[in-house]
């Protein structure tokens, strides 16, 4: 959230968003995130999407690209 604030993405809050979700999903997301409001939870979720660093995709793409003869016992 701090990174979003530094980028100016937490100031203007004029867009409205609505939808329906499974209540258990909402409960678990609130517990895990510590969000106290729906708005805070949505902002956190969208921020995570925007700030995604691509590590998971890069990790999967690199699978099998290390030379099997390379000694990784450091």
Short mmCIF file of C-alpha atoms in Angstrom, two decimals:
data_model
loop_
_atom_site.label_atom_id
_atom_site.label_comp_id
_atom_site.label_asym_id
_atom_site.label_seq_id
_atom_site.Cartn_x
_atom_site.Cartn_y
_atom_site.Cartn_z
CA UNK A 1 0.00 0.00 0.00
CA UNK A 2 2.91 2.33 0.69
CA UNK A 3 4.22 1.78 -2.83
CA UNK A 4 0.79 2.62 -4.27
CA UNK A 5 0.76 5.81 -2.22
CA UNK A 6 4.22 6.78 -3.49
CA UNK A 7 2.97 6.30 -7.05
CA UNK A 8 -0.05 8.49 -6.33
CA UNK A 9 -2.49 5.61 -6.79
CA UNK A 10 -4.24 5.98 -3.45
CA UNK A 11 -5.20 9.66 -3.57
CA UNK A 12 -8.05 10.21 -6.04
CA UNK A 13 -10.76 7.78 -5.02
CA UNK A 14 -13.58 8.78 -7.34
CA UNK A 15 -14.13 5.50 -9.24
CA UNK A 16 -16.86 3.24 -7.94
CA UNK A 17 -16.74 -0.56 -8.10
CA UNK A 18 -19.31 -3.14 -7.09
CA UNK A 19 -19.88 -6.84 -7.42
CA UNK A 20 -20.96 -10.02 -5.72
CA UNK A 21 -18.57 -12.54 -4.19
CA UNK A 22 -18.81 -15.68 -2.10
CA UNK A 23 -19.19 -14.62 1.56
CA UNK A 24 -16.62 -17.17 2.75
CA UNK A 25 -14.11 -15.85 0.20
CA UNK A 26 -14.71 -12.33 1.49
CA UNK A 27 -14.32 -13.46 5.11
CA UNK A 28 -11.06 -15.31 4.42
CA UNK A 29 -9.65 -12.41 2.39
CA UNK A 30 -10.42 -9.96 5.20
CA UNK A 31 -8.79 -12.25 7.78
CA UNK A 32 -5.67 -12.75 5.69
CA UNK A 33 -5.26 -9.12 4.65
CA UNK A 34 -6.36 -7.37 7.82
CA UNK A 35 -8.58 -5.10 5.72
CA UNK A 36 -11.34 -3.51 7.77
CA UNK A 37 -13.56 -2.33 4.92
CA UNK A 38 -14.63 -3.56 1.50
CA UNK A 39 -12.97 -0.51 -0.07
CA UNK A 40 -9.68 -1.25 1.67
CA UNK A 41 -9.84 -4.90 0.61
CA UNK A 42 -10.57 -4.01 -3.03
CA UNK A 43 -7.77 -1.44 -3.07
CA UNK A 44 -5.36 -4.01 -1.64
CA UNK A 45 -6.38 -6.66 -4.18
CA UNK A 46 -6.12 -4.27 -7.15
CA UNK A 47 -2.82 -2.96 -5.85
CA UNK A 48 -1.43 -6.49 -5.71
CA UNK A 49 -2.40 -6.99 -9.35
CA UNK A 50 -0.82 -3.70 -10.42
CA UNK A 51 2.36 -4.24 -8.41
CA UNK A 52 2.84 -7.86 -9.52
CA UNK A 53 6.52 -8.28 -10.32
CA UNK A 54 6.14 -11.22 -12.71
CA UNK A 55 8.29 -13.53 -10.58
CA UNK A 56 5.94 -16.51 -10.82
CA UNK A 57 5.77 -16.33 -14.61
CA UNK A 58 9.53 -15.88 -14.94
CA UNK A 59 10.13 -18.78 -12.57
CA UNK A 60 7.86 -21.07 -14.60
CA UNK A 61 9.38 -19.92 -17.91
CA UNK A 62 12.86 -20.74 -16.63
CA UNK A 63 11.97 -24.31 -15.69
CA UNK A 64 14.44 -26.76 -17.15
CA UNK A 65 16.83 -24.09 -18.44
CA UNK A 66 19.65 -24.77 -15.96
CA UNK A 67 22.34 -27.07 -17.35
CA UNK A 68 21.91 -30.40 -15.52
CA UNK A 69 25.69 -30.76 -15.22
CA UNK A 70 26.00 -27.47 -13.31
CA UNK A 71 27.14 -28.04 -9.70
CA UNK A 72 24.69 -26.10 -7.50
CA UNK A 73 26.12 -27.34 -4.19
CA UNK A 74 27.57 -24.09 -2.97
#
